[in-house]
Coordinates of C-alpha atoms in Angstrom, one line a residue:
X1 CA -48.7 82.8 6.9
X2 CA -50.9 79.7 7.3
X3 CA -49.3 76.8 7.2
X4 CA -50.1 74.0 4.3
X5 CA -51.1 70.5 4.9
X6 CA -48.8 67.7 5.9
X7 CA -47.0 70.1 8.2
X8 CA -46.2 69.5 12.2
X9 CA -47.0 65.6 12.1
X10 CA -44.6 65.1 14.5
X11 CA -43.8 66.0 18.7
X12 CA -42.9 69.5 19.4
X13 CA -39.8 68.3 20.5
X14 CA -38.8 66.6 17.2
X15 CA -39.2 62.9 18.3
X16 CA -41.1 61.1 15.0
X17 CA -44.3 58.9 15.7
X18 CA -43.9 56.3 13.0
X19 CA -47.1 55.3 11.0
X20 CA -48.3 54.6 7.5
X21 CA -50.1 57.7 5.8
X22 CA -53.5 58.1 7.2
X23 CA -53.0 56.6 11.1
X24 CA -52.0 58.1 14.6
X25 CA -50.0 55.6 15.6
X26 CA -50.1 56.9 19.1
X27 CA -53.7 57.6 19.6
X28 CA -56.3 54.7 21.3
X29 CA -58.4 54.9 18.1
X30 CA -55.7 53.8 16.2
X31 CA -57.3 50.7 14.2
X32 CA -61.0 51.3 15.1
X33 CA -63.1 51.3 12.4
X34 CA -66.0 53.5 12.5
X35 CA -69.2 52.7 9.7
X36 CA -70.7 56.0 8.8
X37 CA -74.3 55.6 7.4
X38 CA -74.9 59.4 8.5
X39 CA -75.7 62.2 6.0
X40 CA -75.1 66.3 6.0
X41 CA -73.6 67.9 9.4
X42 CA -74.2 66.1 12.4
X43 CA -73.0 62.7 12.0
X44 CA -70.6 63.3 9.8
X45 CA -69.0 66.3 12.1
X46 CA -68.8 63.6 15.1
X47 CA -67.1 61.1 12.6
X48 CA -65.0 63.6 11.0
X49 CA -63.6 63.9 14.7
X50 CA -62.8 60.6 15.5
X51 CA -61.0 60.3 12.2
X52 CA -59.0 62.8 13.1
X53 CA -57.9 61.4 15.9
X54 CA -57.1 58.0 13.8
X55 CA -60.6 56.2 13.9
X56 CA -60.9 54.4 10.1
X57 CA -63.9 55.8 9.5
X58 CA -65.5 54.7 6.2
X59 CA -69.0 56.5 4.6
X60 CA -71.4 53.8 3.2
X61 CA -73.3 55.9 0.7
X62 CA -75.9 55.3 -1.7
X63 CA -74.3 55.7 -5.8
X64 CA -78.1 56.3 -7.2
X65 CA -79.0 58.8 -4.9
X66 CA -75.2 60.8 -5.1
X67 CA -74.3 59.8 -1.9
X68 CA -74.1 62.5 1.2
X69 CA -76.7 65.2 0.2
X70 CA -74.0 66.9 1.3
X71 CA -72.2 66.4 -2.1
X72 CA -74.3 68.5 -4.0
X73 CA -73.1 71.5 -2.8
X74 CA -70.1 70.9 -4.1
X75 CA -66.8 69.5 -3.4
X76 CA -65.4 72.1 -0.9
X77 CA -68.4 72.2 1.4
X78 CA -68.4 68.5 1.3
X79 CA -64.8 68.5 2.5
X80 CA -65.5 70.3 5.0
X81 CA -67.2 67.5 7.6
X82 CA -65.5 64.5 5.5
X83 CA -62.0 64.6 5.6
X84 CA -59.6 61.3 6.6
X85 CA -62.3 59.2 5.9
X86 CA -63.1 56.3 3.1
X87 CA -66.1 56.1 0.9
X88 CA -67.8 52.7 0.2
X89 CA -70.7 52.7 -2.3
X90 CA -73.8 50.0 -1.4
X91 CA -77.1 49.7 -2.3
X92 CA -78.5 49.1 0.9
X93 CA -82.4 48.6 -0.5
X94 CA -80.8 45.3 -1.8
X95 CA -80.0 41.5 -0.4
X96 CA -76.9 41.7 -1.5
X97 CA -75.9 45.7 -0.5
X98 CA -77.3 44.7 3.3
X99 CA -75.0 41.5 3.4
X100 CA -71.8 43.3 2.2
X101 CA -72.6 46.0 4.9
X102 CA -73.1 43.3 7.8
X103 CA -69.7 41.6 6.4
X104 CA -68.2 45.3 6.8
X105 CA -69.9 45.7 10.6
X106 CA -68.9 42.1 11.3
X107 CA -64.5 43.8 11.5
X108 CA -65.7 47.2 12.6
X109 CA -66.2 48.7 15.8
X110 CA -69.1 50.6 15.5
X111 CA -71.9 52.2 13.3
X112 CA -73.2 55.6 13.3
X113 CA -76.7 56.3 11.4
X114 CA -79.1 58.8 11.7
X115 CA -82.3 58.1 9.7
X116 CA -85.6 58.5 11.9
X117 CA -86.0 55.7 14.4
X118 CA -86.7 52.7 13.4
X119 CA -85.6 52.5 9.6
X120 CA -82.7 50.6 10.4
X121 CA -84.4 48.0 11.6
X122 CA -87.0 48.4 8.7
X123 CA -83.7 47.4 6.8
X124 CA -82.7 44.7 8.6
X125 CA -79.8 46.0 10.1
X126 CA -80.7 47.2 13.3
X127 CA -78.6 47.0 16.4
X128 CA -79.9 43.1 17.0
X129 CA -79.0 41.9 13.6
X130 CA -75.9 44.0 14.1
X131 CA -74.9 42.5 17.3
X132 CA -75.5 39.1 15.8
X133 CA -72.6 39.9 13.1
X134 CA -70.5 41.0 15.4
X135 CA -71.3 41.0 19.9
X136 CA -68.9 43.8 20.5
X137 CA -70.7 46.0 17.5
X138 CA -71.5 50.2 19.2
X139 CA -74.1 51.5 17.2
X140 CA -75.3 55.0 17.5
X141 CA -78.2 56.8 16.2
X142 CA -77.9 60.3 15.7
X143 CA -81.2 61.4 15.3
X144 CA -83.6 64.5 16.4
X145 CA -85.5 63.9 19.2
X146 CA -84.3 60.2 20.4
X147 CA -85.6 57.1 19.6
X148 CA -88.8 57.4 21.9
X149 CA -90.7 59.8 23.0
X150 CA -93.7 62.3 22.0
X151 CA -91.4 64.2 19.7
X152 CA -89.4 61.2 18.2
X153 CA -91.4 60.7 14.5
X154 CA -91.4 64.7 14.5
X155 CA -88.8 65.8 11.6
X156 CA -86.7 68.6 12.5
X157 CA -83.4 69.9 11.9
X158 CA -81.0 72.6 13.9
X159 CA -83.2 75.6 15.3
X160 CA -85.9 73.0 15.9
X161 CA -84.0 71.9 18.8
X162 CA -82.3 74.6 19.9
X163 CA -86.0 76.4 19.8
X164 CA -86.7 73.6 22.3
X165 CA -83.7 72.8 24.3
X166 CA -84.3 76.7 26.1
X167 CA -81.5 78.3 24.4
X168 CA -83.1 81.3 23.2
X169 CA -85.0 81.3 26.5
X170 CA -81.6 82.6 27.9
X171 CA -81.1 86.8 26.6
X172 CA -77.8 88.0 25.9
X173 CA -78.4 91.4 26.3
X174 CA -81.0 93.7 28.2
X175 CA -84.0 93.6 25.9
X176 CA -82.6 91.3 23.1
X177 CA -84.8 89.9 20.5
X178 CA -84.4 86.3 19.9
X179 CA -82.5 85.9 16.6
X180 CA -81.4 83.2 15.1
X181 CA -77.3 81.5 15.4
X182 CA -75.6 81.6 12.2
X183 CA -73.5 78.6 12.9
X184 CA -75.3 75.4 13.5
X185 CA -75.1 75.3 17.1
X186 CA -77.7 72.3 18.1
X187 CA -76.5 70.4 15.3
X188 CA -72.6 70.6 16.3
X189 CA -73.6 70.3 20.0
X190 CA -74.6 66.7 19.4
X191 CA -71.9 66.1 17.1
X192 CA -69.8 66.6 20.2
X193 CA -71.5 64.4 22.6
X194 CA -71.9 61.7 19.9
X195 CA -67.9 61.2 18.9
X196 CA -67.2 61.7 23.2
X197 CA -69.5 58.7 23.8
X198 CA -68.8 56.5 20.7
X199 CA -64.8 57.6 22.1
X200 CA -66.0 56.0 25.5
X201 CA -68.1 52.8 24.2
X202 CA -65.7 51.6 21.3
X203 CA -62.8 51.4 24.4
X204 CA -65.0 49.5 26.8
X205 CA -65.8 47.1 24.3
X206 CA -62.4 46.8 23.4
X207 CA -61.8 45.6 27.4
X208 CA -64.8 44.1 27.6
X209 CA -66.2 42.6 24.6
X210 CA -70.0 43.8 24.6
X211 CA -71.2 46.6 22.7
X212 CA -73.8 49.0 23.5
X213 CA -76.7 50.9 21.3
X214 CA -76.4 54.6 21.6
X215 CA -79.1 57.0 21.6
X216 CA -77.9 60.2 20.9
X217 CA -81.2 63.2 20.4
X218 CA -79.6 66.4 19.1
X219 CA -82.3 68.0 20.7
X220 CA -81.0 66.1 24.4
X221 CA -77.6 67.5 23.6
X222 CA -78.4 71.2 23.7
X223 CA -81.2 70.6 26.0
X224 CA -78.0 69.8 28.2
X225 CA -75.7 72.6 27.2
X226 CA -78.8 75.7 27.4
X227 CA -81.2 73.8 30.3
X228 CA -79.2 74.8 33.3
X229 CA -78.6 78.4 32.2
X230 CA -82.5 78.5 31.1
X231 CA -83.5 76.9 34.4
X232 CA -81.4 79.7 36.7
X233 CA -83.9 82.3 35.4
X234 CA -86.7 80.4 37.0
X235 CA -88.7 82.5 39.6
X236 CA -87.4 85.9 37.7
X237 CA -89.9 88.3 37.0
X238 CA -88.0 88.5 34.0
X239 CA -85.2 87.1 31.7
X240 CA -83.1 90.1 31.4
X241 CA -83.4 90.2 35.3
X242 CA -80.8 87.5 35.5
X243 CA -77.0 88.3 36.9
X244 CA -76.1 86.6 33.8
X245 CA -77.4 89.9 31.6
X246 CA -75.2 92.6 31.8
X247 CA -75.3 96.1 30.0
X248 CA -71.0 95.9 30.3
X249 CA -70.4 92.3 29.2
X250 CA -71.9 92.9 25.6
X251 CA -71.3 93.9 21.9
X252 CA -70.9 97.5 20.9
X253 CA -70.5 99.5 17.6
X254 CA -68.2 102.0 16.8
X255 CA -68.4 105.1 14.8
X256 CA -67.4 103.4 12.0
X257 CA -69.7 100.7 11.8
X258 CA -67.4 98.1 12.9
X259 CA -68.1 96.2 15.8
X260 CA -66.1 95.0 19.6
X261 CA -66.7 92.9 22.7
X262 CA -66.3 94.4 25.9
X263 CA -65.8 91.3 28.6
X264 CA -65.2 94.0 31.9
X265 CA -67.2 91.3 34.1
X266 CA -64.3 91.4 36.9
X267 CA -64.5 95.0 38.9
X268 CA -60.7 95.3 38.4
X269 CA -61.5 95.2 34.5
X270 CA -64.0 97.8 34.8
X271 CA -61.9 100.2 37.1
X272 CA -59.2 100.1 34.5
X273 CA -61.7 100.6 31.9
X274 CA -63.3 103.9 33.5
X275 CA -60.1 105.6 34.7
X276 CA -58.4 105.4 31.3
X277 CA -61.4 106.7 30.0
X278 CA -63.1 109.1 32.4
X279 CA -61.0 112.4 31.5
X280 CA -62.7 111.8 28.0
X281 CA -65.9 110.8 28.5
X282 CA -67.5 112.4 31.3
X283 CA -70.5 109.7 31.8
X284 CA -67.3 107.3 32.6
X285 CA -66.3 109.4 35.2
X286 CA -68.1 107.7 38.4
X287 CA -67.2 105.3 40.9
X288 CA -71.0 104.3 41.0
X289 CA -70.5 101.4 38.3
X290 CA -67.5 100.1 40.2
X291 CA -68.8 97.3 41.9
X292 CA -70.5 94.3 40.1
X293 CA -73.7 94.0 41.5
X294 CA -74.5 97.9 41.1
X295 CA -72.9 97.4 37.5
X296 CA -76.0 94.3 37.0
X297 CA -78.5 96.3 38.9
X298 CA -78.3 99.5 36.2
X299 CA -77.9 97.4 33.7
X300 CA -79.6 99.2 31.1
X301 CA -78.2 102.6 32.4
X302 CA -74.9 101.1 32.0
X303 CA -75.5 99.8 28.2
X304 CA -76.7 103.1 27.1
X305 CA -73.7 104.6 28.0
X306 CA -71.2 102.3 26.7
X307 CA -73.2 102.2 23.4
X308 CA -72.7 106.3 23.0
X309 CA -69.5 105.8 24.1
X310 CA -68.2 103.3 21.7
X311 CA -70.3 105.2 18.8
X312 CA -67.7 107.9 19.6
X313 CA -64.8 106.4 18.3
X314 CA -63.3 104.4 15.4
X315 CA -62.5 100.5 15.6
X316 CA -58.5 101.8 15.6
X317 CA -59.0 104.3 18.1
X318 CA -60.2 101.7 20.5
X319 CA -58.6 98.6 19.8
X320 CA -55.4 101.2 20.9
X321 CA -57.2 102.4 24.2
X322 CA -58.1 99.1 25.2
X323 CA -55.2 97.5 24.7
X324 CA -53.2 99.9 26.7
X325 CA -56.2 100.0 29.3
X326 CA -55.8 96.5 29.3
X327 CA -59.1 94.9 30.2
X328 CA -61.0 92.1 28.1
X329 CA -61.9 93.5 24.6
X330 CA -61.8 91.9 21.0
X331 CA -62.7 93.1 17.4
X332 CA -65.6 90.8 16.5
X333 CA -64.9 89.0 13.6
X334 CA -67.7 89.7 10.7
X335 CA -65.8 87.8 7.6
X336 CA -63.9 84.5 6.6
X337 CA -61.1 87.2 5.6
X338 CA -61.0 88.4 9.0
X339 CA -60.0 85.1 10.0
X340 CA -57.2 84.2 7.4
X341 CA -55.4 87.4 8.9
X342 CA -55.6 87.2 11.8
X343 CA -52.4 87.0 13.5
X344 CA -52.8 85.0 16.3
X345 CA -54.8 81.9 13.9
X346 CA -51.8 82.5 12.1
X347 CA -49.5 82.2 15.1
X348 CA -51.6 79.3 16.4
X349 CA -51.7 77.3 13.0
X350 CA -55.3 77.0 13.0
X351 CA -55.8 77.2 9.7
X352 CA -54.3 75.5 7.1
X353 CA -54.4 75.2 2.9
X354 CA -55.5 72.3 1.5
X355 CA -56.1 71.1 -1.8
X356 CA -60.2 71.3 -0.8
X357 CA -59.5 75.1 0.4
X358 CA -58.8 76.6 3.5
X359 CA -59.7 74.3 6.3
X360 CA -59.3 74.5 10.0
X361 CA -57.5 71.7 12.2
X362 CA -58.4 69.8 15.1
X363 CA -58.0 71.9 17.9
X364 CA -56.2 70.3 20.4
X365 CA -52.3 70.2 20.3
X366 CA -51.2 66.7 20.9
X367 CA -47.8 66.4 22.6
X368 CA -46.9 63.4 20.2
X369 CA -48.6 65.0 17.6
X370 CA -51.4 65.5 15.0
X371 CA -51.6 66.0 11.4
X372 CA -55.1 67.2 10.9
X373 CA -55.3 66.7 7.2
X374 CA -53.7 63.4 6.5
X375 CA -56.2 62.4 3.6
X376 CA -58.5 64.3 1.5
X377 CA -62.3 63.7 1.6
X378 CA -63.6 60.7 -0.7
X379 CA -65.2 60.7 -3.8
X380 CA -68.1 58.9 -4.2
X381 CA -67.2 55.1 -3.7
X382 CA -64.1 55.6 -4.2
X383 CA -62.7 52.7 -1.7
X384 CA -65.2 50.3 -2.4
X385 CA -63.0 47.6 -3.9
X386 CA -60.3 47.3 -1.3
X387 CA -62.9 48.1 1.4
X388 CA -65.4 44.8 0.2
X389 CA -62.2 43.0 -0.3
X390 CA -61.0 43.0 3.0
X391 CA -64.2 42.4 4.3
X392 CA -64.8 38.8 5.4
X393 CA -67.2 36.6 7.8
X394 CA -67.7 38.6 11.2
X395 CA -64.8 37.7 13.6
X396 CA -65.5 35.9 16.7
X397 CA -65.8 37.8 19.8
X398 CA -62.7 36.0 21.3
X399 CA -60.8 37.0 18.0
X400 CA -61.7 40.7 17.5
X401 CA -60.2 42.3 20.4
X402 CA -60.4 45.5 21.4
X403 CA -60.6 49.2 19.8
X404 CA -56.8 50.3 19.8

């Protein structure tokens, strides 16, 4: 069963972590408030993520325009990127929209935008004007390629920059055509680096009192995840020639048309794997694939046999074989049903009901615990009024303290 919302929000061990709805009393970002000017996936993913882990992050969205594009595909894909945060409505193309936001920066801890470079200072409210509201401001631009650069006016978006960043320069497979991810892979990348460094700057500013401008390219981000793989294959005749590529470490189909992951990369793995197989399949039965390098060397030898030899067989079959063989094997997961029963998510908690659908929870398991879904996503401006009524002249450097 997965579990519903508002379960587990306190230690393992039963101890309770007292807090108002909507904080983590424990965690450092406890208090920090986080201004989110970003739009659709990226910087709203990075946010998301700090707000889980207690940031008070609030979205400053335009009312004319909708808001987050990302509301227009309706409620539950919205949710999806926005939960535990606020929503503050402001007309930013106006005087008096850009002075309510600079009251809002002037008590927050930092700002996260990601319009092309340079518009926010087109609007006045560029990191200057920012750190003059408020010294101990972090702002952090999300954007493409970086705020300089031959690339930085270029618009772009996901497989943009992972078609530049030398991901697909890496095969998987002997002979694999480039295709392209399914999950938005350069996007989340930087997602990840932006909330780890935001994490990082809103603490030194807390013990230090000086804030920082953050320039965070998505395309850098998975430059830095796929650049050293891509960079190993240099001097290769070929791609495929890399140890990396393996005909055994791969996905195979079986006879009925559903698909596994064999992971034998370990010789132990693949010994296993070939004795409790050989008295059935004869190509199996060899001590020629035993050792890894020979294994990488063939290669392609080996993938053709694996692929026949998995074509034999149904996915039950198998996934009994396997398991008693015991090597490094999955079903590969090819729907969101799949997922929901699956036992170990279920076992795990991963997933959880919520009114916005199922959702899944921040995956680390705090010791003093986490309740992932503390407060639903916002509806359009729907904080506004106690959000601009707290909001007062910036504090003083001396008075704002630090993140926690």
């Amino acid at each position: 069963m997965r579990r519903s919302r508002g379960e587990h929000t306190t230690p393992a061990d039963g101890a309770d972590v007292p807090g108002p709805p909507g904080e983590v009393a424990w965690s450092c970002l406890n208090g920090a408030r986080v201004l989110d000017l970003s739009r659709l996936l990226p910087g709203p993913f990075a946010t998301m993520l700090l707000a889980d882990l207690g940031a008070d992050v609030v979205k400053v969205e335009d009312a004319a325009s909708g808001g987050d594009p990302l509301r227009a595909f309706g409620r539950r894909r919205f949710a999806v990127n926005n939960r535990n945060k606020r929503s503050v409505a402001l007309d930013l193309r106006s005087a008096e929209g850009r002075a309510a936001f600079l009251r809002l920066a002037g008590r927050a801890d930092a700002v996260v935008e990601s319009f092309r470079p340079g518009v926010l200072d087109e609007m006045g409210l560029g990191y200057e004007r920012l750190r003059a509201a408020n010294p101990g401001i972090v702002l952090c631009s999300l954007s493409g390629f970086g705020q300089d650069g031959p690339y930085a006016g270029r618009p772009g978006h996901d497989l943009n920059f992972l078609g530049l960043s030398g991901f697909f320069a890496v095969p998987s497979r002997p002979d694999a055509e480039v295709t392209r991810p399914g999950v938005r892979v350069g996007d989340l990348i930087g997602s990840m680096y932006a909330a780890l460094s935001l994490a990082v700057a809103m603490m030194s500013a807390g013990r230090n009192g000086t804030g920082q401008h953050l320039d965070l390219s998505l395309h850098d981000a998975a430059t830095a995840w796929a650049g050293p793989a891509a960079l190993s294959l240099a001097g290769l005749a070929a791609p495929s020639d890399s140890p990396l590529v393996m005909g055994d470490n791969s996905v195979f189909a079986t006879s009925d048309g559903r698909l596994l992951s064999l992971a034998t990369f370990e010789d132990k793995f693949w010994r296993a794997f070939r004795e409790r197989l050989a008295g059935t399949f004869p190509d199996l039965d060899t001590a020629a694939f035993d050792g890894r390098a020979e294994r990488t060397r063939r290669k392609r030898e080996v993938e053709r046999i694996l692929t026949r030899t998995f074509a034999a067989r149904d996915l039950a079959w198998w996934s009994r074989v396997l398991d008693e063989a015991g090597v490094p094997w999955a079903p590969v997961l090819t729907g969101p049903d799949d997922l929901l029963n699956d036992p170990h998510i279920a076992a795990r908690e991963l997933i959880a009901d919520t009114a916005d659908g199922p959702a899944v929870r921040f995956p680390t398991r705090f010791g003093l615990g986490l309740d992932t879904f503390r407060r639903p996503a916002p509806e359009l401006g729907e904080h506004t009024a106690e959000l601009l009524g707290e909001a007062a002249p910036a504090r003083s450097e001396a008075a704002r303290g630090g993140a926690a």
